[in-house]
């Protein structure tokens, strides 16, 4: 075909001219840098941003858009990001099927049509009310077409736009690389039997400026058969999301100071403490809390109030899992007390006959030597008592790493000060 041959010749001529201009450094670019004259120069409008770098700060961005599918976002995402999918789960599956079974070109056409529709929705929902100086970071799975589609539109409008080369895949690799260094920290474990308000001690330590990892808070679980958190609809994060939460907190810590953390098992519900974090914890120093049984019972009842009100049936169901450990007779007795609302009797008995035994076994499995721990006897779980105890722990343990061969400052526990705080 004579016309087809002519079109091909013109195309080759344009390509040759463009290539020639690019090599020769001609003045086709708007900045005189030699951008090929025969190609559209989009300009330096989108900034590369790397969330795995130490100085990355989510607060530098007004909006962080995760354009992956909703299920990908739910599994894990950069902290502070919102889900703005350019293809939802069903659409992504449809495009992928067409790509594999029919034609990559057809898949791209279908995908482009769907992306265009979704970009309109994203603009309406998230950007129509935004000012021009809004800073937006955009990422997808590996920094490809999905994130570039939204980044391009936002940059053409005039927003300040960042783009993550390598996308979530690069970010996740950075998280894992950091977590491999977690055994480089020093750890001080807050240990003690169930009901000693270890989480409250961590809260007091954090409030007074200590470096704290609240792993149960990150895991949305209290680390026992009854430990599901009703505030999270009894759901836990994925392992990847748990890793992200740990990374987000720990990456800001000073490695010359210790991290205070609760003495946990390696598993918290369905998520696992990362290997090198667990390794560091096992080598840490330990403070073992002890409080009177009556205080432990009150603390447990306050923290698990949902089992006495809206989730009693769930409690009875959970108790069945303890039959292999304590037997049918004991579980039947607990069920009777639950039915009769004898909550003090039930809580004290399950602490003695299940939780205290389980705690001792878990401590032994972890390799932690509680006999070598520093014991801290507290008269109750009141705020004043724990505030004074936290201040003493910080004074004793929250010091910069001592020179090689030396030990941290030691001092007798300020038990009188803690007791005075409790009685005042």
Tab-separated table of C-alpha atoms in Angstrom, residues 36-362:
chain	number	residue	atom	x	y	z
A	36	UNK	CA	13.885	16.430	21.737
A	37	UNK	CA	12.059	19.011	19.689
A	38	UNK	CA	9.658	16.490	18.214
A	39	UNK	CA	8.387	15.192	21.580
A	40	UNK	CA	6.167	16.876	24.160
A	41	UNK	CA	8.162	18.097	27.162
A	42	UNK	CA	6.003	17.523	30.270
A	43	UNK	CA	8.458	19.393	32.484
A	44	UNK	CA	9.771	18.652	36.014
A	45	UNK	CA	6.402	18.643	37.749
A	46	UNK	CA	6.468	15.421	39.808
A	47	UNK	CA	9.065	14.936	42.546
A	48	UNK	CA	10.513	11.518	43.344
A	49	UNK	CA	10.059	10.602	47.011
A	50	UNK	CA	11.464	7.611	48.880
A	51	UNK	CA	9.652	6.513	52.070
A	52	UNK	CA	12.446	4.085	52.955
A	53	UNK	CA	14.887	6.969	53.513
A	54	UNK	CA	15.524	8.096	57.119
A	55	UNK	CA	14.322	11.667	56.584
A	56	UNK	CA	10.955	10.637	55.111
A	57	UNK	CA	8.155	12.238	57.118
A	58	UNK	CA	4.480	11.663	56.382
A	59	UNK	CA	3.767	15.086	57.908
A	60	UNK	CA	5.463	16.708	54.906
A	61	UNK	CA	2.399	15.755	52.844
A	62	UNK	CA	-1.156	17.033	53.182
A	63	UNK	CA	-2.564	13.960	51.414
A	64	UNK	CA	-0.985	10.547	50.774
A	65	UNK	CA	-2.883	8.628	48.087
A	66	UNK	CA	-2.615	4.855	47.869
A	67	UNK	CA	-4.036	4.088	44.432
A	68	UNK	CA	-3.838	0.308	44.808
A	69	UNK	CA	-7.023	-1.702	45.215
A	70	UNK	CA	-8.943	-1.458	48.526
A	71	UNK	CA	-7.889	-4.964	49.597
A	72	UNK	CA	-4.218	-4.102	49.066
A	73	UNK	CA	-4.632	-0.952	51.159
A	74	UNK	CA	-6.405	-2.834	53.963
A	75	UNK	CA	-3.581	-5.364	54.211
A	76	UNK	CA	-0.955	-2.654	54.672
A	77	UNK	CA	-0.175	0.896	53.604
A	78	UNK	CA	2.128	3.817	54.288
A	79	UNK	CA	1.000	5.382	57.594
A	80	UNK	CA	-1.454	8.214	57.081
A	81	UNK	CA	-2.383	7.242	53.537
A	82	UNK	CA	-5.946	7.133	52.282
A	83	UNK	CA	-7.361	4.607	49.848
A	84	UNK	CA	-7.922	6.228	46.436
A	85	UNK	CA	-8.017	3.225	44.080
A	86	UNK	CA	-7.773	3.941	40.376
A	87	UNK	CA	-8.935	0.329	39.928
A	88	UNK	CA	-10.974	-1.476	42.567
A	89	UNK	CA	-10.495	-5.178	43.309
A	90	UNK	CA	-13.040	-6.400	40.765
A	91	UNK	CA	-11.798	-4.044	38.047
A	92	UNK	CA	-8.173	-4.991	38.642
A	93	UNK	CA	-9.036	-8.695	38.365
A	94	UNK	CA	-10.991	-8.062	35.156
A	95	UNK	CA	-8.125	-6.149	33.499
A	96	UNK	CA	-5.624	-8.774	34.581
A	97	UNK	CA	-7.723	-11.575	33.107
A	98	UNK	CA	-8.060	-9.785	29.767
A	99	UNK	CA	-4.319	-9.088	29.733
A	100	UNK	CA	-3.445	-12.779	30.198
A	101	UNK	CA	-6.207	-14.436	28.191
A	102	UNK	CA	-6.923	-12.014	25.347
A	103	UNK	CA	-4.632	-9.080	24.639
A	104	UNK	CA	-2.379	-6.692	26.595
A	105	UNK	CA	-3.481	-3.862	24.285
A	106	UNK	CA	-7.177	-4.573	24.919
A	107	UNK	CA	-6.509	-4.778	28.667
A	108	UNK	CA	-4.831	-1.366	28.589
A	109	UNK	CA	-7.793	0.162	26.757
A	110	UNK	CA	-10.271	-1.269	29.249
A	111	UNK	CA	-8.047	-0.251	32.145
A	112	UNK	CA	-7.697	3.293	30.825
A	113	UNK	CA	-11.466	3.654	30.570
A	114	UNK	CA	-11.969	2.430	34.135
A	115	UNK	CA	-9.125	4.572	35.494
A	116	UNK	CA	-10.587	7.671	33.851
A	117	UNK	CA	-13.924	7.072	35.564
A	118	UNK	CA	-12.268	6.486	38.922
A	119	UNK	CA	-10.045	9.557	38.600
A	120	UNK	CA	-13.190	11.645	38.279
A	121	UNK	CA	-14.546	10.189	41.523
A	122	UNK	CA	-11.215	10.715	43.311
A	123	UNK	CA	-11.148	14.355	42.228
A	124	UNK	CA	-14.728	14.951	43.392
A	125	UNK	CA	-14.252	13.254	46.760
A	126	UNK	CA	-10.762	14.355	47.742
A	127	UNK	CA	-9.495	17.358	45.790
A	128	UNK	CA	-12.223	19.764	44.690
A	129	UNK	CA	-11.984	21.545	48.053
A	130	UNK	CA	-8.170	21.611	48.155
A	131	UNK	CA	-6.055	24.737	47.641
A	132	UNK	CA	-3.267	24.935	45.046
A	133	UNK	CA	-0.497	24.679	47.652
A	134	UNK	CA	-1.687	21.203	48.737
A	135	UNK	CA	1.144	18.657	48.778
A	136	UNK	CA	0.118	15.195	47.553
A	137	UNK	CA	2.150	11.977	47.623
A	138	UNK	CA	0.982	9.196	45.300
A	139	UNK	CA	2.052	5.552	45.211
A	140	UNK	CA	0.912	2.171	43.900
A	141	UNK	CA	2.356	-1.361	44.067
A	142	UNK	CA	5.654	-0.685	42.297
A	143	UNK	CA	5.526	2.852	40.939
A	144	UNK	CA	3.873	2.169	37.609
A	145	UNK	CA	0.878	3.192	35.563
A	146	UNK	CA	-1.647	3.269	38.404
A	147	UNK	CA	0.170	5.891	40.468
A	148	UNK	CA	1.382	7.841	37.453
A	149	UNK	CA	-2.200	8.235	36.190
A	150	UNK	CA	-3.263	10.146	39.308
A	151	UNK	CA	0.079	11.903	39.784
A	152	UNK	CA	-0.059	13.254	36.228
A	153	UNK	CA	-3.588	14.638	36.585
A	154	UNK	CA	-2.868	16.265	39.954
A	155	UNK	CA	0.378	17.814	38.705
A	156	UNK	CA	-1.304	19.269	35.621
A	157	UNK	CA	-3.886	20.908	37.854
A	158	UNK	CA	-1.081	22.587	39.780
A	159	UNK	CA	-0.780	20.640	43.042
A	160	UNK	CA	2.655	19.822	44.436
A	161	UNK	CA	2.991	16.108	43.724
A	162	UNK	CA	5.368	13.431	44.939
A	163	UNK	CA	5.704	10.008	43.364
A	164	UNK	CA	7.244	6.852	44.898
A	165	UNK	CA	9.493	4.998	42.427
A	166	UNK	CA	9.207	1.330	43.305
A	167	UNK	CA	5.916	2.029	45.084
A	168	UNK	CA	4.687	0.002	48.046
A	169	UNK	CA	7.095	-2.808	47.120
A	170	UNK	CA	10.069	-0.537	47.795
A	171	UNK	CA	8.457	0.822	50.958
A	172	UNK	CA	7.863	-2.690	52.316
A	173	UNK	CA	11.469	-3.670	51.592
A	174	UNK	CA	12.584	-0.631	53.597
A	175	UNK	CA	10.378	-1.629	56.537
A	176	UNK	CA	11.801	-5.149	56.581
A	177	UNK	CA	15.356	-3.840	56.329
A	178	UNK	CA	14.794	-1.602	59.361
A	179	UNK	CA	13.173	-4.392	61.374
A	180	UNK	CA	16.276	-6.509	60.811
A	181	UNK	CA	18.176	-3.933	62.879
A	182	UNK	CA	15.836	-4.031	65.882
A	183	UNK	CA	18.170	-6.247	67.904
A	184	UNK	CA	20.539	-3.270	67.954
A	185	UNK	CA	18.368	-1.545	70.564
A	186	UNK	CA	18.490	-2.165	74.296
A	187	UNK	CA	15.209	-3.310	75.819
A	188	UNK	CA	13.810	-3.095	79.323
A	189	UNK	CA	10.860	-5.428	79.795
A	190	UNK	CA	7.875	-4.634	81.998
A	191	UNK	CA	6.735	-8.088	83.070
A	192	UNK	CA	4.209	-9.443	85.549
A	193	UNK	CA	1.163	-11.628	85.846
A	194	UNK	CA	-2.095	-10.849	84.119
A	195	UNK	CA	-3.878	-7.987	85.872
A	196	UNK	CA	-0.736	-6.136	87.003
A	197	UNK	CA	-1.554	-3.278	84.603
A	198	UNK	CA	1.619	-3.556	82.561
A	199	UNK	CA	0.005	-1.600	79.739
A	200	UNK	CA	-0.776	1.206	82.160
A	201	UNK	CA	2.872	1.303	83.197
A	202	UNK	CA	3.875	1.687	79.551
A	203	UNK	CA	1.413	4.575	79.215
A	204	UNK	CA	2.941	6.306	82.231
A	205	UNK	CA	6.470	5.748	80.928
A	206	UNK	CA	5.556	7.194	77.528
A	207	UNK	CA	3.813	10.183	79.109
A	208	UNK	CA	7.027	10.954	80.994
A	209	UNK	CA	9.212	10.870	77.871
A	210	UNK	CA	10.481	7.276	77.728
A	211	UNK	CA	10.825	5.328	74.491
A	212	UNK	CA	7.943	2.829	74.534
A	213	UNK	CA	6.703	0.079	72.228
A	214	UNK	CA	3.151	-0.902	73.115
A	215	UNK	CA	3.000	-4.111	71.106
A	216	UNK	CA	-0.458	-5.111	72.332
A	217	UNK	CA	-1.846	-1.769	71.177
A	218	UNK	CA	-0.229	-2.254	67.763
A	219	UNK	CA	-1.557	-5.819	67.555
A	220	UNK	CA	-5.052	-4.851	68.763
A	221	UNK	CA	-4.903	-7.817	71.106
A	222	UNK	CA	-4.075	-8.389	74.773
A	223	UNK	CA	-2.144	-11.561	74.186
A	224	UNK	CA	-4.437	-14.241	75.627
A	225	UNK	CA	-7.389	-16.423	74.682
A	226	UNK	CA	-9.712	-13.659	75.922
A	227	UNK	CA	-7.521	-10.863	74.607
A	228	UNK	CA	-9.420	-9.698	71.513
A	229	UNK	CA	-10.045	-5.958	71.483
A	230	UNK	CA	-13.736	-4.984	71.204
A	231	UNK	CA	-12.793	-1.455	70.063
A	232	UNK	CA	-11.404	-2.962	66.849
A	233	UNK	CA	-14.464	-5.199	66.332
A	234	UNK	CA	-12.349	-8.127	67.561
A	235	UNK	CA	-10.164	-7.887	64.450
A	236	UNK	CA	-6.375	-7.767	64.291
A	237	UNK	CA	-4.152	-6.107	61.695
A	238	UNK	CA	-2.323	-8.167	59.122
A	239	UNK	CA	1.265	-9.144	59.877
A	240	UNK	CA	2.427	-6.532	57.363
A	241	UNK	CA	0.367	-3.810	59.052
A	242	UNK	CA	1.747	-4.826	62.467
A	243	UNK	CA	5.271	-4.549	61.036
A	244	UNK	CA	4.455	-1.095	59.664
A	245	UNK	CA	3.169	0.117	63.036
A	246	UNK	CA	6.323	-1.129	64.729
A	247	UNK	CA	8.524	0.538	62.096
A	248	UNK	CA	6.650	3.836	62.269
A	249	UNK	CA	7.288	4.159	66.018
A	250	UNK	CA	10.744	2.624	66.365
A	251	UNK	CA	12.404	4.453	63.471
A	252	UNK	CA	12.239	7.686	65.479
A	253	UNK	CA	13.932	6.182	68.556
A	254	UNK	CA	17.387	7.050	69.870
A	255	UNK	CA	19.561	3.923	69.825
A	256	UNK	CA	21.599	5.152	72.784
A	257	UNK	CA	18.513	4.907	75.015
A	258	UNK	CA	16.515	1.800	75.997
A	259	UNK	CA	13.081	0.823	74.757
A	260	UNK	CA	10.499	-0.055	77.400
A	261	UNK	CA	8.251	-2.889	76.250
A	262	UNK	CA	5.895	-5.379	77.838
A	263	UNK	CA	7.259	-8.876	78.349
A	264	UNK	CA	5.272	-10.712	75.673
A	265	UNK	CA	5.159	-14.102	74.065
A	266	UNK	CA	6.485	-14.097	70.510
A	267	UNK	CA	2.884	-14.282	69.240
A	268	UNK	CA	0.258	-11.684	70.123
A	269	UNK	CA	-2.974	-13.233	68.979
A	270	UNK	CA	-2.399	-13.962	65.285
A	271	UNK	CA	0.563	-11.643	64.674
A	272	UNK	CA	4.191	-12.394	65.414
A	273	UNK	CA	6.788	-10.097	66.918
A	274	UNK	CA	9.497	-9.736	64.225
A	275	UNK	CA	12.447	-12.058	64.717
A	276	UNK	CA	15.124	-9.502	65.589
A	277	UNK	CA	12.802	-7.471	67.821
A	278	UNK	CA	12.091	-10.654	69.763
A	279	UNK	CA	15.798	-11.446	69.873
A	280	UNK	CA	16.525	-8.055	71.404
A	281	UNK	CA	13.691	-8.398	73.912
A	282	UNK	CA	14.969	-11.776	75.102
A	283	UNK	CA	18.332	-10.179	75.911
A	284	UNK	CA	16.731	-7.270	77.777
A	285	UNK	CA	16.635	-6.407	81.467
A	286	UNK	CA	13.385	-7.027	83.333
A	287	UNK	CA	11.237	-5.341	85.963
A	288	UNK	CA	8.622	-7.708	87.376
A	289	UNK	CA	5.469	-5.981	88.640
A	290	UNK	CA	3.458	-7.428	91.508
A	291	UNK	CA	0.175	-6.081	92.871
A	292	UNK	CA	-2.359	-7.572	95.343
A	293	UNK	CA	-4.911	-10.018	93.967
A	294	UNK	CA	-7.826	-7.701	94.790
A	295	UNK	CA	-6.241	-4.980	92.626
A	296	UNK	CA	-5.623	-7.433	89.804
A	297	UNK	CA	-9.285	-8.495	89.869
A	298	UNK	CA	-10.494	-4.889	89.756
A	299	UNK	CA	-8.136	-4.088	86.879
A	300	UNK	CA	-9.246	-7.098	84.841
A	301	UNK	CA	-12.926	-6.384	85.382
A	302	UNK	CA	-12.487	-2.771	84.282
A	303	UNK	CA	-10.524	-3.762	81.180
A	304	UNK	CA	-12.823	-6.603	80.138
A	305	UNK	CA	-16.126	-4.995	81.049
A	306	UNK	CA	-17.607	-5.990	77.686
A	307	UNK	CA	-17.658	-9.614	78.830
A	308	UNK	CA	-19.956	-8.642	81.700
A	309	UNK	CA	-22.342	-6.667	79.480
A	310	UNK	CA	-22.609	-7.082	75.705
A	311	UNK	CA	-20.241	-10.000	75.041
A	312	UNK	CA	-21.119	-12.564	77.749
A	313	UNK	CA	-22.006	-15.222	75.170
A	314	UNK	CA	-18.650	-14.625	73.485
A	315	UNK	CA	-16.912	-15.131	76.841
A	316	UNK	CA	-18.620	-18.485	77.390
A	317	UNK	CA	-17.663	-19.528	73.867
A	318	UNK	CA	-14.030	-18.580	74.478
A	319	UNK	CA	-13.925	-20.537	77.728
A	320	UNK	CA	-14.459	-23.756	75.769
A	321	UNK	CA	-10.942	-23.371	74.372
A	322	UNK	CA	-9.557	-23.800	77.890
A	323	UNK	CA	-11.071	-27.251	78.450
A	324	UNK	CA	-7.896	-29.054	77.281
A	325	UNK	CA	-5.883	-27.046	79.816
A	326	UNK	CA	-8.099	-27.024	82.919
A	327	UNK	CA	-10.725	-29.682	82.257
A	328	UNK	CA	-14.516	-29.755	81.869
A	329	UNK	CA	-15.207	-29.494	85.605
A	330	UNK	CA	-13.373	-26.200	86.022
A	331	UNK	CA	-14.848	-24.652	82.869
A	332	UNK	CA	-18.358	-25.708	83.988
A	333	UNK	CA	-17.727	-23.998	87.304
A	334	UNK	CA	-16.617	-20.817	85.541
A	335	UNK	CA	-19.713	-20.908	83.332
A	336	UNK	CA	-21.923	-21.182	86.401
A	337	UNK	CA	-20.263	-18.146	88.019
A	338	UNK	CA	-20.639	-16.194	84.769
A	339	UNK	CA	-24.345	-17.093	84.624
A	340	UNK	CA	-24.760	-16.051	88.274
A	341	UNK	CA	-22.718	-12.885	87.665
A	342	UNK	CA	-20.236	-13.765	90.396
A	343	UNK	CA	-17.588	-11.790	88.586
A	344	UNK	CA	-15.053	-11.382	91.400
A	345	UNK	CA	-15.027	-15.112	92.102
A	346	UNK	CA	-14.751	-15.963	88.415
A	347	UNK	CA	-11.918	-13.509	87.682
A	348	UNK	CA	-9.824	-14.483	90.700
A	349	UNK	CA	-10.219	-18.183	89.992
A	350	UNK	CA	-9.362	-17.951	86.296
A	351	UNK	CA	-6.301	-15.882	87.193
A	352	UNK	CA	-5.072	-18.503	89.660
A	353	UNK	CA	-5.971	-21.633	87.736
A	354	UNK	CA	-5.191	-20.520	84.193
A	355	UNK	CA	-3.462	-17.183	83.668
A	356	UNK	CA	-0.795	-17.417	86.371
A	357	UNK	CA	0.168	-20.904	85.210
A	358	UNK	CA	0.175	-19.829	81.557
A	359	UNK	CA	2.311	-16.800	82.420
A	360	UNK	CA	4.958	-18.951	84.123
A	361	UNK	CA	5.087	-21.335	81.166
A	362	UNK	CA	5.350	-18.476	78.644
